[in-house]
């Protein structure tokens, strides 16, 4: 994030310093709090989100301050969480559902794709379903199975849903509020292994649009496109490449559906090379979609085929093998080498 | 309500259930069940048209009110038969018949107040009627021109839900919202009612709906129309226990009502909705009824059920028993019955005319209202599609 400019106030209305150093987890918590304060119809619901504050403590303290009717410790059933949120949303509420871990969203999949995604279309706009489904996703935390998956492509594939992923505290703070304000249902993917990474959050800044990608680092030689937990990996790779005299551009997609690929096309037309970096398996995925669209739009600019660095097309492995599964700095740099060698 | 000790267990002689088609024993078991309905069945009007008393659910009904219920049932049956015929003529892709379930639906529907909210499955044409939805508005779904054209907010009648059981959770959430909004607990309280079949009770969403409604004390009436069959599978393939008894396991009352008795259904549903408005919900009602036609126009019930069963249920016809009672009470004369018939004919004519002239939607409908706030990727796809279409003579078609 850019440093605050001189004409911004140093504190916000409540006297809180405008620029704070926060973890992603705390930024999400502050963002949720800000939304709940601004709109009494915003409610948080999920397993253990109340007293415990969620297994990652993202909702810490919210029930204490907003009460049990606005922060609901629900029964343990994902279809129930999402299906009842649909009814609440129709009634005028703005539910924010927490799915405890990525691998547990599937019992709720039916409600998401059958009802959440389609009610607006089916009723030609008479019913809106303004709800957010928060999913801590991805691996790298040494967890048991079903706790490290990247299921975002299932949802990006479904019309009627919007899918976003934050990668840093400032985005976490703003994007969660923007997702809650959105009249469409939003799947909000949080990079769980980055929850405790810190960064500056300017609570008086005006955030850019939610459904837009952002260029985090400019470069000449190769474009890296990524999102969520792989943003940090890609930025680290770009820093390492610079030491070898290579200039990489890094774009954080932020929005996975709709995809904002205009900045990617613009970048690829300059660099002629694209490497897509995700943790998710590659087959029929967001990375496939990007590769397809870029070859369609930038065919004459490409100096090399679009390459992908992704998780494998396997179930997420036991945690002792996750270092092998997850793309790391070396795999990203290897792909950059291959691209440049073309 | 029966105590758990009374719950029967299949004895050692019971025929082993197989995963394939129901055995003869199972079909007969179904017949027996349909014959009786059990000792707990709430009934106020016998199939012979006799008024009977019930200690908990009696109802005062005037001749005028009963004539109104009769009219409702005759009209929705006529709509149903006409739509069925329209499907046979190729004017509808499919139809989901309501035949036999008129009393269950009119009774439940007329028990609602305007401010109550209803979440239907896909067979609730009678409920739609009571919510002021024009029968013609039901056609788009089955002709494939739209996905339901009524306004769910204005009519307080949710869109039809095809995925079995989904609407039960949506209703639970809605009812929670009514409670959070402080609409429960006094005279102008609100309640929600959701409709589903006996087959649906096997779905996880229905179980979860029971759990949610119970733990949040949601003002929700679960209205199960047990029409004895889920396509070809008898209720015995869904449950060992009479369905209304399941409510006990969730901690709320379950009641079995004669779903072919419009008075009993009205009385029980009125009571249940009032309980919910007062904050004493949720409640499960099992309306014990029978689907007298095929599951849908694509179904062939002769492959899985005995014609005896249908003959037996014809004797319990929901409309005939009201007619007999109206006559016996001298609450209606021939002229009344003829005028209702004439009205039904008129509605059928309107339905037919409307159906055959229902225009196909413009091609742009594919892209319309997918998102509330738009989506640039989709909009680009739409523009390309429309430009492609415009290249043909006559433009968009
Ligand atoms: C989740 C799901 N599975 C299967 C179907 C296909 N299907 C449509 S109706 C039906 C039977 C439903 O029976 P029941 O719940 O008893 O309702 P009824 O149609 O008898 O009113 C089935 C299997 C469906 N619509 N949804």
XYZ file of C-alpha atoms and ligand atoms in Angstrom:
765
model
C 0.000 0.000 0.000
C 1.092 3.521 -0.684
C 2.103 5.617 2.315
C -0.566 8.077 3.441
C -0.303 11.463 1.837
C 0.129 14.590 3.906
C -3.391 15.945 3.474
C -5.047 12.894 5.029
C -6.058 13.108 8.665
C -3.784 11.244 11.069
C -6.774 9.838 12.943
C -10.285 8.913 11.943
C -13.482 10.286 13.513
C -13.213 7.995 16.520
C -9.672 9.085 17.199
C -8.181 5.822 15.974
C -4.945 6.371 14.075
C -5.807 6.461 10.389
C -2.832 4.341 9.449
C -2.328 1.222 11.515
C -0.152 -1.814 11.162
C -2.460 -4.810 11.239
C -2.462 -8.484 10.412
C -4.865 -9.668 7.732
C -6.850 -11.351 10.506
C -7.209 -8.155 12.501
C -7.938 -6.127 9.375
C -10.799 -8.477 8.546
C -12.068 -8.204 12.092
C -11.950 -4.402 11.925
C -13.616 -4.451 8.522
C -16.448 -6.646 9.764
C -16.863 -4.400 12.769
C -17.010 -1.290 10.586
C -19.720 -2.874 8.413
C -21.733 -3.984 11.426
C -21.542 -0.513 12.912
C -22.567 1.116 9.662
C -25.518 -1.174 8.939
C -27.671 -2.885 11.579
C -28.803 -5.406 8.977
C -25.321 -6.914 8.735
C -25.173 -10.154 10.693
C -22.376 -12.662 11.080
C -23.173 -16.353 11.250
C -21.308 -19.620 11.330
C -19.841 -22.319 13.498
C -18.022 -20.987 16.568
C -18.041 -17.375 15.352
C -19.566 -16.040 18.584
C -17.938 -16.774 21.913
C -14.818 -18.245 20.389
C -14.496 -15.606 17.686
C -14.092 -18.264 15.015
C -11.343 -20.856 14.812
C -9.077 -18.167 13.338
C -10.509 -15.455 15.637
C -11.590 -13.361 12.667
C -14.878 -12.560 14.400
C -13.231 -12.066 17.791
C -15.202 -9.801 20.110
C -18.023 -9.145 17.673
C -20.633 -11.112 19.593
C -19.661 -9.373 22.811
C -20.281 -6.002 21.200
C -23.161 -6.709 18.852
C -25.052 -9.424 20.691
C -26.168 -12.930 19.912
C -28.711 -11.864 17.357
C -26.113 -10.250 15.147
C -23.379 -12.795 15.637
C -24.934 -16.240 15.494
C -23.218 -19.366 16.701
C -25.107 -21.672 14.370
C -25.744 -25.393 14.465
C -23.062 -27.386 12.734
C -24.359 -27.720 9.185
C -23.100 -25.781 6.179
C -26.186 -26.158 4.025
C -28.111 -24.815 7.004
C -25.822 -21.827 7.416
C -26.054 -20.853 3.775
C -29.674 -21.853 3.218
C -30.926 -19.840 6.184
C -28.742 -16.908 5.164
C -30.605 -16.912 1.851
C -33.896 -16.518 3.721
C -32.438 -13.765 5.886
C -31.063 -11.966 2.847
C -34.456 -12.069 1.151
C -35.898 -10.626 4.334
C -33.541 -7.634 4.133
C -30.552 -8.764 6.157
C -26.957 -8.870 4.941
C -25.607 -12.120 6.319
C -21.895 -12.817 6.385
C -21.436 -16.575 6.665
C -18.205 -18.078 7.842
C -17.290 -21.492 6.492
C -14.802 -22.843 8.967
C -12.429 -24.373 6.402
C -12.341 -24.609 2.612
C -12.952 -28.366 2.534
C -16.244 -27.988 4.408
C -17.983 -25.751 1.940
C -19.233 -28.711 -0.040
C -22.241 -29.584 2.146
C -23.340 -26.020 1.370
C -22.497 -26.238 -2.314
C -26.050 -27.128 -3.297
C -27.537 -24.047 -1.653
C -24.787 -21.833 -3.112
C -25.147 -22.920 -6.710
C -28.883 -23.699 -6.688
C -30.303 -20.829 -4.647
C -27.716 -18.169 -3.771
C -26.484 -17.871 -7.345
C -29.786 -18.125 -9.154
C -32.562 -16.375 -7.251
C -31.873 -12.973 -8.782
C -31.925 -14.348 -12.310
C -34.908 -16.581 -11.699
C -36.983 -13.719 -10.327
C -35.624 -11.188 -12.837
C -34.254 -9.029 -10.076
C -37.233 -9.137 -7.727
C -35.191 -10.958 -5.122
C -31.687 -9.922 -4.221
C -29.400 -12.167 -2.213
C -26.815 -9.790 -0.768
C -24.729 -12.181 1.282
C -21.056 -12.902 1.790
C -19.606 -16.363 2.279
C -16.170 -16.139 3.885
C -13.866 -19.067 3.264
C -10.403 -19.371 4.825
C -8.662 -21.227 2.003
C -5.428 -22.755 0.831
C -2.642 -24.748 2.407
C 0.673 -24.248 4.089
C -0.466 -24.543 7.682
C 0.330 -28.219 8.223
C -3.301 -29.197 8.660
C -5.058 -32.526 8.280
C -7.029 -33.273 5.141
C -9.946 -31.024 4.048
C -8.288 -28.007 5.703
C -6.047 -26.777 2.891
C -8.025 -26.743 -0.306
C -8.563 -24.128 -2.990
C -12.143 -24.617 -4.201
C -12.585 -21.152 -5.738
C -12.891 -22.324 -9.339
C -16.130 -24.177 -8.573
C -17.728 -20.884 -7.672
C -16.119 -18.777 -10.387
C -17.666 -21.306 -12.770
C -21.170 -20.505 -11.507
C -23.030 -17.535 -12.941
C -24.682 -15.314 -10.380
C -21.854 -15.475 -7.869
C -18.967 -13.085 -7.439
C -15.690 -14.405 -6.135
C -12.872 -12.369 -4.611
C -9.714 -13.021 -2.655
C -7.678 -10.612 -0.563
C -3.918 -10.854 -0.159
C -2.900 -8.100 2.261
C -4.293 -6.292 5.316
C -5.388 -3.121 3.523
C -7.359 -5.101 0.965
C -8.727 -7.360 3.689
C -10.066 -4.347 5.569
C -11.685 -2.721 2.569
C -12.688 -5.674 0.464
C -14.727 -7.315 3.196
C -16.712 -4.114 3.645
C -17.201 -3.714 -0.078
C -18.297 -7.338 -0.404
C -20.885 -6.795 2.331
C -22.137 -3.651 0.580
C -22.468 -5.490 -2.726
C -26.008 -6.440 -3.728
C -24.740 -9.650 -5.297
C -23.657 -12.725 -3.336
C -19.892 -12.724 -2.878
C -17.634 -15.674 -2.108
C -14.791 -14.172 -0.100
C -11.636 -16.281 -0.058
C -9.163 -15.479 2.698
C -5.568 -16.727 2.457
C -5.444 -18.492 5.792
C -1.711 -19.023 5.871
C -1.243 -15.249 5.493
C -3.703 -14.333 8.258
C -0.951 -13.234 10.592
C 1.173 -11.309 8.104
C 1.241 -7.600 8.816
C 0.823 -4.530 6.701
C -0.372 -0.962 6.823
C -4.062 -0.165 6.715
C -5.220 3.382 6.079
C -8.801 3.507 7.312
C -9.371 6.961 5.837
C -8.211 6.079 2.331
C -10.765 5.670 -0.405
C -10.454 2.116 -1.637
C -10.455 1.284 -5.328
C -13.216 -0.807 -6.855
C -13.716 -4.299 -5.435
C -13.902 -6.237 -8.675
C -10.628 -5.004 -10.107
C -7.141 -6.426 -10.304
C -4.177 -4.369 -9.188
C -0.591 -4.171 -10.378
C 1.565 -4.488 -7.277
C 4.944 -4.300 -8.966
C 5.876 -3.154 -12.433
C 8.401 -4.943 -14.613
C 9.583 -5.408 -18.174
C 10.417 -9.059 -18.742
C 7.628 -11.353 -17.554
C 4.153 -10.783 -16.116
C 3.121 -12.805 -13.079
C -0.614 -13.033 -12.404
C -1.787 -14.402 -9.091
C -4.143 -13.945 -6.124
C -4.584 -14.788 -2.440
C -1.762 -16.664 -0.717
C 0.405 -16.794 -3.865
C 0.679 -13.008 -4.056
C 3.370 -12.957 -1.374
C 5.183 -15.878 -3.053
C 5.075 -14.062 -6.388
C 6.303 -10.792 -4.926
C 9.162 -12.644 -3.251
C 9.992 -14.308 -6.558
C 10.014 -10.943 -8.284
C 12.392 -9.551 -5.659
C 14.696 -12.552 -6.060
C 14.568 -12.273 -9.857
C 15.554 -8.649 -9.659
C 18.802 -9.679 -8.020
C 19.469 -11.713 -11.144
C 18.690 -8.709 -13.293
C 15.189 -9.775 -14.299
C 12.279 -7.433 -14.059
C 8.938 -9.098 -13.244
C 5.548 -7.446 -13.173
C 3.166 -8.779 -10.491
C -0.603 -8.431 -10.779
C -2.949 -9.372 -7.944
C -6.254 -10.383 -9.511
C -8.265 -9.725 -6.319
C -11.470 -10.502 -8.206
C -11.750 -14.052 -9.572
C -15.263 -13.572 -10.900
C -15.653 -11.295 -12.703
C -12.033 -11.386 -13.813
C -10.541 -7.993 -14.511
C -8.039 -8.959 -17.170
C -7.590 -5.610 -18.943
C -4.490 -4.770 -16.865
C -3.172 -8.281 -17.594
C -3.597 -7.835 -21.350
C -1.950 -4.462 -21.165
C 0.958 -5.913 -19.223
C 1.389 -8.954 -21.471
C 1.441 -6.702 -24.537
C 4.471 -5.030 -22.968
C 6.301 -8.042 -21.536
C 5.223 -10.643 -24.101
C 5.294 -13.292 -21.382
C 2.842 -14.531 -18.788
C 3.157 -16.915 -15.856
C -0.004 -17.615 -13.850
C 0.620 -18.616 -10.236
C -2.056 -20.307 -8.083
C -2.245 -22.980 -5.400
C -5.363 -24.488 -6.923
C -5.022 -27.484 -9.229
C -4.709 -26.350 -12.825
C -7.270 -28.350 -14.740
C -10.425 -26.417 -15.698
C -9.596 -23.662 -13.303
C -9.138 -19.921 -12.983
C -5.602 -20.355 -14.292
C -6.991 -22.171 -17.368
C -9.393 -19.321 -17.923
C -6.647 -16.729 -17.795
C -4.447 -18.706 -20.161
C -7.304 -19.078 -22.633
C -8.288 -15.426 -22.566
C -4.753 -14.107 -22.791
C -3.937 -16.217 -25.838
C -7.166 -14.962 -27.388
C -6.502 -11.292 -26.678
C -2.709 -11.092 -26.855
C -1.871 -13.688 -29.465
C 0.455 -11.485 -31.509
C 2.191 -10.042 -28.452
C 3.111 -13.345 -26.865
C 6.784 -14.305 -27.058
C 6.168 -17.585 -25.233
C 3.168 -19.745 -24.375
C 1.321 -18.834 -21.219
C 2.795 -20.989 -18.444
C 1.133 -21.988 -15.204
C 2.604 -22.724 -11.806
C -0.121 -24.395 -9.752
C -0.962 -27.071 -7.262
C -1.120 -30.506 -8.870
C -4.279 -32.170 -10.155
C -4.341 -34.378 -7.090
C -6.172 -34.255 -3.807
C -4.347 -31.962 -1.401
C -1.595 -34.193 0.015
C -0.732 -35.066 3.618
C 0.895 -32.062 5.231
C 4.405 -33.539 5.195
C 4.178 -33.247 1.427
C 2.532 -29.887 1.103
C 5.843 -28.145 0.498
C 6.067 -30.238 -2.650
C 2.504 -29.493 -3.668
C 2.468 -25.758 -3.118
C 4.168 -23.528 -5.669
C 7.171 -21.848 -4.079
C 9.639 -19.204 -5.097
C 11.833 -21.685 -6.971
C 8.985 -23.112 -9.019
C 7.890 -19.625 -9.958
C 11.418 -18.663 -10.972
C 11.807 -21.881 -12.924
C 8.693 -21.027 -14.919
C 10.066 -17.547 -15.518
C 13.258 -19.126 -16.855
C 11.291 -21.382 -19.170
C 9.249 -18.492 -20.431
C 12.317 -16.400 -21.124
C 14.111 -19.308 -22.790
C 11.441 -19.643 -25.441
C -49.172 -37.517 20.228
C -47.905 -41.069 20.619
C -45.236 -41.818 23.146
C -41.958 -43.343 21.985
C -42.960 -46.695 23.469
C -45.777 -46.885 20.980
C -43.495 -46.453 18.067
C -43.609 -49.645 16.146
C -40.609 -51.505 14.911
C -40.855 -53.856 11.957
C -41.380 -57.315 13.449
C -39.232 -60.347 12.628
C -41.721 -61.403 9.981
C -41.518 -58.164 8.071
C -40.418 -58.602 4.495
C -36.790 -57.584 3.980
C -36.579 -54.230 2.257
C -34.469 -54.268 -0.858
C -32.883 -51.417 -2.698
C -34.853 -52.321 -5.827
C -38.585 -51.871 -6.472
C -40.857 -52.153 -3.428
C -41.954 -55.656 -2.549
C -45.610 -56.672 -2.630
C -45.585 -56.467 1.172
C -44.322 -52.939 1.029
C -46.995 -51.912 -1.412
C -49.625 -53.497 0.782
C -48.127 -51.802 3.817
C -48.530 -48.578 1.916
C -52.136 -49.427 1.158
C -52.830 -50.140 4.777
C -51.277 -46.860 5.794
C -53.271 -44.950 3.238
C -56.448 -46.628 4.329
C -56.124 -45.530 7.888
C -53.855 -42.574 8.380
C -53.521 -43.662 11.990
C -55.322 -42.946 15.203
C -53.840 -39.476 15.521
C -55.285 -38.237 12.247
C -57.182 -34.992 12.710
C -60.399 -35.088 10.726
C -63.431 -32.782 10.800
C -65.271 -33.870 7.699
C -65.483 -37.554 6.817
C -65.250 -38.832 3.263
C -69.034 -39.274 3.493
C -69.425 -35.581 4.166
C -70.279 -35.924 7.876
C -69.006 -33.274 10.284
C -67.148 -34.831 13.193
C -65.795 -33.133 16.283
C -62.217 -33.033 17.394
C -61.331 -32.046 20.958
C -58.405 -29.795 19.989
C -59.123 -28.599 16.515
C -62.705 -27.731 16.118
C -63.704 -24.951 13.806
C -66.736 -22.732 13.330
C -67.514 -22.506 9.693
C -70.334 -20.710 7.974
C -72.014 -21.839 4.804
C -70.482 -18.943 2.967
C -66.968 -19.854 4.105
C -67.404 -23.462 3.122
C -68.757 -22.446 -0.271
C -65.629 -20.333 -0.685
C -63.351 -23.277 0.093
C -65.341 -25.460 -2.278
C -65.029 -22.873 -5.038
C -61.266 -22.591 -4.472
C -60.830 -26.330 -4.762
C -62.947 -26.690 -7.873
C -61.160 -23.832 -9.595
C -57.651 -25.031 -8.812
C -58.575 -28.544 -9.910
C -59.865 -27.137 -13.179
C -56.674 -25.116 -13.650
C -54.670 -28.237 -12.927
C -56.627 -30.371 -15.400
C -56.392 -27.722 -18.070
C -52.629 -27.367 -17.639
C -52.312 -31.139 -17.749
C -54.228 -31.171 -21.007
C -52.110 -28.349 -22.380
C -49.034 -30.455 -21.728
C -50.639 -33.376 -23.570
C -51.263 -31.076 -26.519
C -47.603 -30.110 -26.514
C -48.191 -26.588 -25.254
C -46.318 -27.141 -21.988
C -43.033 -28.994 -21.655
C -44.151 -30.617 -18.444
C -46.853 -30.213 -15.806
C -46.837 -31.185 -12.149
C -50.366 -32.261 -11.232
C -52.079 -31.227 -8.049
C -55.031 -33.590 -8.422
C -56.053 -34.982 -5.051
C -54.153 -32.421 -3.009
C -56.661 -29.567 -3.328
C -57.870 -29.730 0.270
C -54.380 -29.821 1.720
C -53.409 -26.749 -0.268
C -56.574 -24.698 -0.022
C -56.857 -25.454 3.684
C -53.268 -24.417 4.342
C -53.373 -21.474 1.967
C -56.576 -20.031 3.389
C -55.159 -20.318 6.892
C -52.503 -17.770 6.043
C -52.768 -14.061 6.595
C -51.579 -11.677 3.890
C -48.478 -10.783 5.900
C -47.406 -14.403 6.339
C -44.799 -15.767 3.950
C -44.952 -19.010 1.981
C -42.129 -21.069 0.502
C -43.477 -23.601 -1.998
C -41.980 -26.600 -3.689
C -43.219 -27.036 -7.298
C -46.704 -28.556 -6.928
C -48.251 -25.751 -4.881
C -50.632 -24.368 -7.499
C -53.396 -24.263 -4.894
C -51.272 -22.274 -2.478
C -50.357 -19.909 -5.309
C -54.078 -19.395 -5.929
C -54.663 -18.425 -2.314
C -51.774 -15.950 -2.512
C -53.553 -14.089 -5.305
C -51.304 -15.355 -8.078
C -53.005 -15.664 -11.439
C -52.987 -19.242 -12.742
C -51.515 -17.896 -15.965
C -48.459 -16.797 -13.988
C -47.671 -20.460 -13.294
C -47.315 -21.328 -16.948
C -43.998 -19.703 -17.819
C -42.037 -22.266 -15.835
C -43.715 -25.202 -17.517
C -43.772 -23.709 -21.013
C -40.169 -22.688 -20.645
C -40.687 -19.001 -21.275
C -39.591 -17.955 -17.799
C -38.888 -19.215 -14.303
C -41.961 -17.889 -12.542
C -43.329 -14.465 -13.279
C -45.049 -13.530 -10.034
C -43.550 -11.009 -7.656
C -42.541 -12.978 -4.543
C -42.404 -9.845 -2.413
C -45.846 -8.561 -3.376
C -47.572 -11.939 -3.070
C -45.423 -13.193 -0.216
C -45.029 -16.389 -2.140
C -41.467 -17.460 -2.925
C -40.557 -18.786 -6.372
C -41.164 -22.490 -6.934
C -38.173 -24.508 -5.791
C -37.235 -27.545 -7.835
C -34.244 -28.810 -5.849
C -35.937 -30.978 -3.249
C -35.713 -29.481 0.215
C -33.761 -26.284 -0.516
C -36.711 -24.026 0.253
C -37.094 -25.430 3.747
C -33.833 -23.817 4.828
C -34.598 -20.619 2.981
C -37.898 -20.515 4.862
C -36.156 -21.162 8.173
C -33.875 -18.192 7.559
C -36.779 -16.013 6.542
C -38.681 -16.967 9.678
C -35.606 -16.161 11.760
C -35.662 -12.742 10.132
C -39.308 -12.282 11.120
C -38.334 -13.051 14.663
C -35.292 -10.754 14.623
C -37.547 -8.012 13.246
C -39.786 -8.325 16.297
C -42.737 -9.589 14.266
C -43.438 -12.470 16.617
C -45.290 -12.533 19.894
C -48.336 -10.345 19.453
C -51.560 -10.001 17.538
C -50.008 -8.570 14.401
C -47.278 -11.137 14.318
C -46.032 -12.810 11.185
C -45.305 -16.432 10.420
C -43.770 -18.440 7.606
C -44.984 -21.677 6.120
C -42.981 -23.985 3.897
C -44.219 -26.825 1.756
C -42.470 -30.041 0.860
C -43.265 -33.662 0.113
C -42.793 -36.921 1.958
C -39.762 -37.719 -0.181
C -38.200 -34.409 0.787
C -38.124 -35.440 4.430
C -35.132 -37.616 3.574
C -33.121 -34.622 2.417
C -30.461 -33.126 4.648
C -31.834 -29.635 4.094
C -35.160 -30.593 5.660
C -33.410 -32.034 8.687
C -31.274 -28.924 8.947
C -34.358 -26.767 8.554
C -35.945 -28.582 11.504
C -32.802 -28.022 13.577
C -32.504 -24.333 12.741
C -36.155 -23.540 13.262
C -36.112 -25.368 16.578
C -33.003 -23.842 18.093
C -33.914 -20.314 16.997
C -37.631 -20.689 17.871
C -38.457 -19.571 14.366
C -42.117 -18.878 13.546
C -42.166 -21.586 10.905
C -44.837 -24.102 9.997
C -43.413 -27.093 8.166
C -46.193 -28.349 5.937
C -45.441 -31.795 4.556
C -47.876 -33.027 1.956
C -47.519 -36.742 2.310
C -49.054 -37.802 -0.964
C -47.674 -41.312 -0.354
C -45.214 -41.308 -3.228
C -41.957 -39.626 -4.212
C -42.168 -40.358 -7.914
C -42.111 -44.181 -7.672
C -40.912 -44.537 -4.100
C -43.454 -45.085 -1.352
C -43.231 -43.267 1.957
C -41.908 -46.514 3.461
C -38.756 -45.956 1.435
C -38.236 -42.625 3.242
C -39.108 -43.437 6.821
C -39.830 -46.157 9.320
C -41.754 -43.747 11.435
C -44.911 -41.808 10.590
C -43.512 -38.504 9.432
C -45.329 -36.260 11.901
C -43.707 -38.170 14.750
C -40.299 -36.993 13.652
C -41.011 -33.530 15.039
C -40.671 -34.856 18.560
C -37.019 -35.606 17.944
C -36.445 -31.951 17.144
C -38.419 -30.702 20.103
C -41.564 -29.310 18.533
C -45.072 -30.631 17.933
C -45.947 -32.752 14.939
C -49.548 -33.252 13.857
C -51.063 -35.484 11.232
C -54.097 -34.045 9.564
C -56.413 -35.553 6.989
C -55.072 -33.738 3.976
C -58.186 -34.541 1.997
C -60.282 -32.678 4.542
C -60.181 -28.973 3.856
C -61.767 -28.078 7.190
C -59.290 -30.070 9.233
C -56.360 -28.714 7.237
C -57.628 -25.177 7.648
C -58.158 -25.607 11.383
C -54.820 -27.228 12.082
C -52.821 -24.835 9.906
C -54.600 -21.809 11.369
C -53.729 -23.035 14.825
C -50.130 -23.736 13.862
C -49.598 -20.337 12.225
C -51.122 -18.637 15.241
C -48.800 -20.566 17.544
C -45.897 -19.355 15.443
C -47.088 -15.756 15.463
C -47.297 -15.938 19.224
C -43.760 -17.248 19.423
C -44.556 -20.896 20.113
C -43.222 -22.308 16.866
C -42.058 -24.216 14.979
C -44.639 -26.889 14.175
C -44.711 -29.760 11.719
C -47.950 -30.639 9.959
C -48.162 -33.822 7.977
C -51.100 -33.549 5.613
C -52.019 -37.138 4.876
C -53.195 -37.115 1.304
C -52.775 -38.753 -2.051
C -51.452 -37.788 -5.442
C -54.281 -38.958 -7.703
C -52.435 -38.339 -10.951
C -48.905 -39.050 -12.112
C -45.960 -37.373 -10.378
C -45.535 -35.232 -13.474
C -46.732 -35.609 -17.024
C -43.487 -37.526 -17.696
C -44.275 -40.185 -15.113
C -46.018 -43.554 -15.512
C -47.535 -44.563 -12.184
C -48.850 -47.838 -13.583
C -45.292 -49.161 -13.306
C -45.162 -48.855 -9.544
C -48.569 -48.608 -7.918
C -51.718 -50.654 -7.830
C -54.863 -49.278 -9.373
C -56.722 -50.459 -6.249
C -54.914 -47.843 -4.310
C -56.136 -45.083 -6.556
C -59.685 -46.440 -6.455
C -59.572 -46.409 -2.675
C -58.433 -42.821 -2.544
C -61.046 -41.697 -5.029
C -63.554 -42.503 -2.326
C -61.857 -39.893 -0.167
C -61.967 -37.185 -2.790
C -61.450 -33.808 -1.123
C -64.000 -31.962 -3.237
C -66.807 -34.501 -3.220
C -67.014 -34.652 0.550
C -67.443 -30.880 0.801
C -70.085 -30.968 -1.884
C -72.020 -33.638 -0.012
C -71.773 -31.656 3.184
C -72.909 -28.439 1.518
C -75.941 -30.251 0.146
C -76.751 -31.974 3.412
C -76.549 -28.697 5.275
C -78.595 -27.028 2.562
C -75.811 -24.462 2.258
C -75.676 -24.680 -1.502
C -78.076 -25.421 -4.301
C -77.698 -26.595 -7.858
C -77.377 -23.061 -9.095
C -74.320 -22.514 -6.892
C -72.588 -25.651 -8.144
C -73.345 -24.711 -11.729
C -72.031 -21.208 -11.274
C -68.761 -22.548 -9.861
C -68.505 -24.938 -12.806
C -69.077 -22.067 -15.210
C -66.453 -19.980 -13.499
C -64.008 -22.882 -13.689
C -64.684 -23.251 -17.413
C -64.038 -19.567 -17.939
C -60.702 -19.742 -16.097
C -59.726 -22.772 -18.152
C -60.489 -20.923 -21.379
C -58.382 -17.966 -20.257
C -55.545 -20.245 -19.276
C -55.600 -21.979 -22.641
C -55.720 -18.772 -24.601
C -52.962 -17.244 -22.564
C -50.777 -20.334 -22.829
C -50.856 -20.633 -26.597
C -50.157 -16.949 -27.095
C -47.418 -16.674 -24.496
C -44.545 -15.243 -26.488
C -41.043 -16.585 -26.283
C -38.861 -14.226 -24.297
C -36.378 -12.081 -26.215
C -32.990 -13.732 -26.632
C -31.463 -11.118 -24.308
C -33.341 -12.736 -21.415
C -30.456 -15.168 -21.183
C -28.274 -12.370 -19.883
C -30.819 -10.343 -18.013
C -30.573 -9.888 -14.235
C -27.906 -12.502 -13.649
C -26.317 -10.004 -11.281
C -27.755 -7.175 -9.247
C -24.727 -4.989 -9.860
C -23.696 -6.174 -13.296
C -20.617 -7.999 -14.441
C -18.407 -6.546 -17.207
C -17.265 -9.961 -18.434
C -20.849 -11.101 -18.860
C -21.877 -7.794 -20.403
C -19.175 -8.154 -23.047
C -20.427 -11.662 -23.793
C -23.988 -10.359 -24.074
C -22.997 -7.538 -26.411
C -21.174 -9.937 -28.672
C -24.153 -12.298 -28.666
C -26.629 -9.539 -29.443
C -24.452 -8.171 -32.224
C -24.229 -11.673 -33.677
C -28.018 -12.004 -33.488
C -28.575 -8.602 -35.018
C -26.635 -9.818 -38.047
C -29.573 -12.050 -38.976
C -32.594 -10.727 -40.830
C -35.139 -9.488 -38.314
C -32.534 -8.855 -35.644
C -33.087 -10.291 -32.196
C -35.417 -13.282 -32.350
C -32.342 -32.814 -4.954
C -33.284 -33.435 -5.939
N -33.168 -34.738 -6.233
C -33.999 -35.290 -7.133
C -34.959 -34.552 -7.759
C -35.882 -35.192 -8.791
N -37.231 -35.294 -8.222
C -38.165 -34.369 -8.489
S -39.565 -34.610 -7.630
C -38.950 -35.985 -6.858
C -39.797 -36.714 -5.853
C -40.191 -35.819 -4.714
O -41.119 -36.456 -3.897
P -41.798 -35.724 -2.679
O -40.775 -34.971 -1.906
O -42.576 -36.745 -1.937
O -42.748 -34.650 -3.313
P -43.995 -34.839 -4.285
O -43.472 -34.639 -5.690
O -44.549 -36.192 -4.082
O -44.936 -33.761 -3.935
C -37.665 -36.245 -7.321
C -36.853 -37.421 -6.905
C -35.036 -33.180 -7.419
N -35.929 -32.360 -7.981
N -34.203 -32.656 -6.500
